[in-house]
Amino acid sequence: MNTSIADNIARVRAQMAAACQSAGRAPGSVRLLAVSKTWSADAVRTAHAEGQTDFGENYIQEAVDKITALRDLPLVWHCIGPIQSNKTRLVAEHFDWVHSIDRLKIAQRLSEQRPAHRPPLQVCIQVNVDGGETKSGVSPQDLPALAQAVAALPRLQLRGLMTIPEPAETDAQMRAVHRQAKDLFAQLRAQGLPLDTLSMGMSADMAAAIAEGSTMVRVGTAIFGKR
Ligand SMILES: *Cc1c(COP(=O)(O)O)cnc(C)c1O
């Protein structure tokens, strides 16, 4: 991609605004998470200069190095990748959000290891709506029990759901996955969980996800370029 990070962010914001408008949603109702995995701390600095504050990372050690190097900026860091047990302490100490909770054991460790001087870790449960075998995420069947258990952990605050649809052949198929995620989200809210975050939509399916109620889109390639 030849365009600059600044141009890309402006374009993504305009696309988000247009998608909100055609869905009849308020322009500020969707938050942009810039996925900076594999990109340098300098690239994050450039994005921050354009007013971007939320950044998503997949690889824990790489992320911790970046978070440490960028301590001088008021950034919000989101872990969006799979978390192994031996990495929970780093995640609990360095991140603000985790989108990829899919097992109670990991959530319990994060809650135990969240430092007392930091606010509760903000978390979403990753749900595997379309049954894709290659990715993580809890099944829709197991979601309600996991959500209640995570919501009860003292040092975590359950905010919502995250989903990664399989690449779909048609727009309608993709939207069906988004809609199922939205329905699961609504069911949990109806059970009394005060959720406000539906993390869905990436560079390729942002508009469809916004049409189906996403409140946070995770965009890497369209901002930083091809990895
Ligand atoms: C890499 C990644 C993204 C960003 O994907 P792009 O196609 O580069 O926008 C979003 N969500 C998750 C979970 C990712 O791992």
Tab-separated table of C-alpha atoms and ligand atoms in Angstrom:
chain	number	residue	atom	x	y	z
A	1	MET	CA	0.000	0.000	0.000
A	2	ASN	CA	1.497	3.378	-0.977
A	3	THR	CA	-0.787	5.648	0.941
A	4	SER	CA	0.289	6.841	4.357
A	5	ILE	CA	-1.011	5.717	7.719
A	6	ALA	CA	-2.624	9.145	8.140
A	7	ASP	CA	-4.507	8.853	4.839
A	8	ASN	CA	-5.521	5.293	5.651
A	9	ILE	CA	-6.928	6.217	9.053
A	10	ALA	CA	-8.907	9.074	7.511
A	11	ARG	CA	-10.302	6.704	4.893
A	12	VAL	CA	-11.239	4.011	7.416
A	13	ARG	CA	-12.961	6.601	9.603
A	14	ALA	CA	-14.927	7.851	6.604
A	15	GLN	CA	-15.941	4.269	5.742
A	16	MET	CA	-17.051	3.690	9.321
A	17	ALA	CA	-19.093	6.897	9.301
A	18	ALA	CA	-20.715	5.937	5.991
A	19	ALA	CA	-21.528	2.435	7.285
A	20	CYS	CA	-23.053	3.935	10.457
A	21	GLN	CA	-25.113	6.331	8.396
A	22	SER	CA	-26.521	3.700	6.067
A	23	ALA	CA	-27.339	1.517	9.080
A	24	GLY	CA	-29.088	4.418	10.795
A	25	ARG	CA	-26.606	4.373	13.659
A	26	ALA	CA	-24.962	7.314	15.432
A	27	PRO	CA	-21.581	8.178	13.862
A	28	GLY	CA	-19.719	7.775	17.164
A	29	SER	CA	-21.248	4.418	18.066
A	30	VAL	CA	-18.408	2.293	16.679
A	31	ARG	CA	-14.874	2.373	18.067
A	32	LEU	CA	-11.866	1.823	15.827
A	33	LEU	CA	-9.247	-0.627	17.078
A	34	ALA	CA	-6.052	-0.298	15.028
A	35	VAL	CA	-4.430	-3.729	14.814
A	36	SER	CA	-0.709	-3.028	14.967
A	37	LYS	CA	0.627	-6.614	15.181
A	38	THR	CA	3.959	-6.970	13.306
A	39	TRP	CA	4.232	-3.171	12.949
A	40	SER	CA	6.780	-1.046	14.782
A	41	ALA	CA	6.337	1.262	17.748
A	42	ASP	CA	6.995	4.128	15.298
A	43	ALA	CA	3.999	3.102	13.189
A	44	VAL	CA	1.855	3.181	16.347
A	45	ARG	CA	3.230	6.644	17.162
A	46	THR	CA	2.253	7.858	13.689
A	47	ALA	CA	-1.282	6.515	14.131
A	48	HIS	CA	-1.534	8.114	17.572
A	49	ALA	CA	-0.588	11.489	16.044
A	50	GLU	CA	-3.775	11.098	13.957
A	51	GLY	CA	-5.845	10.748	17.115
A	52	GLN	CA	-5.901	6.944	17.258
A	53	THR	CA	-5.778	5.653	20.849
A	54	ASP	CA	-6.844	1.981	20.746
A	55	PHE	CA	-4.396	-0.624	19.446
A	56	GLY	CA	-4.764	-4.385	19.067
A	57	GLU	CA	-1.976	-6.960	19.299
A	58	ASN	CA	-1.830	-10.749	18.829
A	59	TYR	CA	1.660	-11.759	19.914
A	60	ILE	CA	2.198	-11.195	23.605
A	61	GLN	CA	5.954	-10.650	23.825
A	62	GLU	CA	6.003	-8.382	20.764
A	63	ALA	CA	3.150	-6.405	22.287
A	64	VAL	CA	4.814	-6.023	25.685
A	65	ASP	CA	7.940	-4.617	24.029
A	66	LYS	CA	5.820	-2.065	22.155
A	67	ILE	CA	3.691	-1.157	25.170
A	68	THR	CA	6.874	-0.556	27.173
A	69	ALA	CA	8.446	1.544	24.419
A	70	LEU	CA	5.307	3.695	24.158
A	71	ARG	CA	4.711	4.307	27.876
A	72	ASP	CA	4.831	8.074	27.245
A	73	LEU	CA	1.594	7.961	25.202
A	74	PRO	CA	-1.933	7.551	26.653
A	75	LEU	CA	-2.767	4.428	24.621
A	76	VAL	CA	-5.310	1.674	25.248
A	77	TRP	CA	-3.945	-1.797	24.474
A	78	HIS	CA	-6.158	-4.718	23.431
A	79	CYS	CA	-5.020	-8.343	23.314
A	80	ILE	CA	-6.844	-10.031	20.422
A	81	GLY	CA	-4.795	-13.217	19.980
A	82	PRO	CA	-4.846	-16.646	21.622
A	83	ILE	CA	-3.385	-16.705	25.152
A	84	GLN	CA	-1.441	-19.634	26.565
A	85	SER	CA	-1.358	-20.234	30.314
A	86	ASN	CA	2.286	-19.257	30.594
A	87	LYS	CA	1.531	-15.807	29.079
A	88	THR	CA	-1.377	-14.765	31.290
A	89	ARG	CA	0.794	-12.826	33.734
A	90	LEU	CA	2.254	-10.627	30.986
A	91	VAL	CA	-1.231	-10.004	29.609
A	92	ALA	CA	-2.687	-9.196	33.042
A	93	GLU	CA	0.123	-6.760	33.788
A	94	HIS	CA	0.372	-4.917	30.481
A	95	PHE	CA	-2.945	-4.865	28.617
A	96	ASP	CA	-6.141	-2.868	29.197
A	97	TRP	CA	-8.451	-5.207	27.272
A	98	VAL	CA	-8.560	-8.868	26.206
A	99	HIS	CA	-10.945	-9.887	23.388
A	100	SER	CA	-9.916	-13.519	23.131
A	101	ILE	CA	-11.176	-15.193	26.315
A	102	ASP	CA	-12.436	-18.668	25.410
A	103	ARG	CA	-11.676	-20.777	28.482
A	104	LEU	CA	-12.471	-20.246	32.150
A	105	LYS	CA	-8.980	-21.325	33.214
A	106	ILE	CA	-7.357	-18.472	31.301
A	107	ALA	CA	-9.895	-15.976	32.639
A	108	GLN	CA	-9.263	-17.142	36.222
A	109	ARG	CA	-5.511	-16.727	35.842
A	110	LEU	CA	-5.942	-13.242	34.354
A	111	SER	CA	-8.181	-12.244	37.262
A	112	GLU	CA	-5.731	-13.607	39.857
A	113	GLN	CA	-2.761	-11.954	38.179
A	114	ARG	CA	-4.275	-8.540	37.451
A	115	PRO	CA	-2.190	-6.076	39.524
A	116	ALA	CA	-4.086	-4.381	42.360
A	117	HIS	CA	-3.059	-0.885	41.243
A	118	ARG	CA	-4.665	-1.280	37.817
A	119	PRO	CA	-8.383	-1.123	37.004
A	120	PRO	CA	-10.086	-4.456	36.260
A	121	LEU	CA	-9.082	-5.984	32.939
A	122	GLN	CA	-11.813	-5.305	30.365
A	123	VAL	CA	-12.663	-8.529	28.559
A	124	CYS	CA	-14.704	-9.975	25.729
A	125	ILE	CA	-15.415	-13.655	25.173
A	126	GLN	CA	-14.433	-14.953	21.754
A	127	VAL	CA	-17.259	-16.988	20.280
A	128	ASN	CA	-16.865	-19.339	17.327
A	129	VAL	CA	-20.220	-18.699	15.675
A	130	ASP	CA	-19.696	-20.490	12.367
A	131	GLY	CA	-17.856	-23.530	13.734
A	132	GLY	CA	-14.614	-22.777	11.858
A	133	GLU	CA	-12.199	-25.503	12.976
A	134	THR	CA	-8.993	-23.540	12.632
A	135	LYS	CA	-9.771	-20.844	15.127
A	136	SER	CA	-10.331	-20.515	18.816
A	137	GLY	CA	-13.510	-19.389	20.492
A	138	VAL	CA	-16.183	-20.943	22.670
A	139	SER	CA	-19.156	-22.627	20.999
A	140	PRO	CA	-22.527	-20.846	21.167
A	141	GLN	CA	-23.771	-23.735	23.352
A	142	ASP	CA	-21.050	-23.255	25.952
A	143	LEU	CA	-21.159	-19.461	25.856
A	144	PRO	CA	-23.836	-18.715	28.509
A	145	ALA	CA	-22.104	-20.733	31.265
A	146	LEU	CA	-18.691	-19.282	30.426
A	147	ALA	CA	-20.104	-15.741	30.363
A	148	GLN	CA	-21.685	-16.109	33.812
A	149	ALA	CA	-18.455	-17.554	35.244
A	150	VAL	CA	-16.259	-14.836	33.727
A	151	ALA	CA	-18.635	-12.100	34.871
A	152	ALA	CA	-18.210	-13.353	38.451
A	153	LEU	CA	-14.403	-12.989	38.482
A	154	PRO	CA	-13.361	-10.064	40.683
A	155	ARG	CA	-10.560	-8.520	38.635
A	156	LEU	CA	-12.165	-8.835	35.205
A	157	GLN	CA	-14.992	-6.780	33.780
A	158	LEU	CA	-16.926	-8.652	31.112
A	159	ARG	CA	-17.786	-6.175	28.340
A	160	GLY	CA	-19.048	-8.346	25.514
A	161	LEU	CA	-18.260	-10.717	22.677
A	162	MET	CA	-15.686	-10.956	19.935
A	163	THR	CA	-16.014	-12.976	16.762
A	164	ILE	CA	-13.929	-13.702	13.667
A	165	PRO	CA	-16.129	-14.972	10.797
A	166	GLU	CA	-14.656	-17.471	8.354
A	167	PRO	CA	-14.113	-15.935	4.927
A	168	ALA	CA	-17.533	-16.256	3.296
A	169	GLU	CA	-18.464	-16.523	-0.347
A	170	THR	CA	-21.324	-14.095	-0.262
A	171	ASP	CA	-22.106	-10.965	1.653
A	172	ALA	CA	-25.300	-12.616	2.886
A	173	GLN	CA	-23.356	-15.525	4.433
A	174	MET	CA	-21.019	-13.129	6.177
A	175	ARG	CA	-23.902	-11.101	7.494
A	176	ALA	CA	-25.599	-14.220	8.802
A	177	VAL	CA	-22.557	-14.847	11.039
A	178	HIS	CA	-22.574	-11.254	12.259
A	179	ARG	CA	-26.275	-11.514	12.982
A	180	GLN	CA	-25.826	-14.695	15.026
A	181	ALA	CA	-23.154	-12.973	17.096
A	182	LYS	CA	-25.505	-10.063	17.660
A	183	ASP	CA	-28.279	-12.452	18.745
A	184	LEU	CA	-25.980	-14.219	21.239
A	185	PHE	CA	-24.959	-10.807	22.572
A	186	ALA	CA	-28.636	-9.829	22.982
A	187	GLN	CA	-29.416	-13.119	24.760
A	188	LEU	CA	-26.661	-12.578	27.325
A	189	ARG	CA	-27.896	-9.051	27.945
A	190	ALA	CA	-31.408	-10.404	28.401
A	191	GLN	CA	-29.962	-12.735	31.062
A	192	GLY	CA	-28.843	-9.667	32.977
A	193	LEU	CA	-25.218	-9.278	31.955
A	194	PRO	CA	-24.481	-5.549	31.385
A	195	LEU	CA	-22.581	-5.956	28.115
A	196	ASP	CA	-21.823	-3.037	25.794
A	197	THR	CA	-19.186	-4.322	23.377
A	198	LEU	CA	-19.554	-6.377	20.222
A	199	SER	CA	-16.084	-6.692	18.690
A	200	MET	CA	-16.574	-7.745	15.084
A	201	GLY	CA	-15.531	-6.550	11.650
A	202	MET	CA	-12.039	-6.386	10.163
A	203	SER	CA	-10.668	-4.699	7.025
A	204	ALA	CA	-12.717	-6.954	4.728
A	205	ASP	CA	-16.077	-7.117	6.532
A	206	MET	CA	-16.238	-3.815	8.397
A	207	ALA	CA	-19.359	-2.387	6.755
A	208	ALA	CA	-21.345	-5.622	7.089
A	209	ALA	CA	-20.366	-5.916	10.756
A	210	ILE	CA	-21.415	-2.332	11.464
A	211	ALA	CA	-24.747	-2.939	9.751
A	212	GLU	CA	-25.300	-5.849	12.169
A	213	GLY	CA	-24.479	-3.915	15.313
A	214	SER	CA	-20.711	-4.087	15.836
A	215	THR	CA	-19.467	-1.562	18.407
A	216	MET	CA	-15.760	-2.111	17.763
A	217	VAL	CA	-14.035	-2.917	14.484
A	218	ARG	CA	-10.508	-4.345	14.422
A	219	VAL	CA	-8.627	-3.008	11.418
A	220	GLY	CA	-5.019	-3.821	10.576
A	221	THR	CA	-4.264	-4.043	6.874
A	222	ALA	CA	-6.415	-1.089	5.826
A	223	ILE	CA	-4.480	1.165	8.227
A	224	PHE	CA	-0.895	-0.099	8.292
A	225	GLY	CA	-0.705	-1.988	4.991
A	226	LYS	CA	-0.121	-5.618	4.087
A	227	ARG	CA	1.694	-7.698	6.683
B	1	LIG	C1	-5.004	-9.544	12.473
B	1	LIG	C2	-6.337	-9.436	13.101
B	1	LIG	C3	-7.227	-8.409	12.737
B	1	LIG	C4	-6.946	-7.405	11.654
B	1	LIG	O1	-7.099	-7.996	10.406
B	1	LIG	P1	-6.949	-7.152	9.045
B	1	LIG	O2	-7.470	-8.056	8.011
B	1	LIG	O3	-5.487	-6.867	8.893
B	1	LIG	O4	-7.735	-5.904	9.211
B	1	LIG	C5	-8.453	-8.344	13.403
B	1	LIG	N1	-8.786	-9.238	14.362
B	1	LIG	C6	-7.958	-10.226	14.737
B	1	LIG	C7	-8.375	-11.170	15.812
B	1	LIG	C8	-6.720	-10.366	14.110
B	1	LIG	O5	-5.902	-11.361	14.490
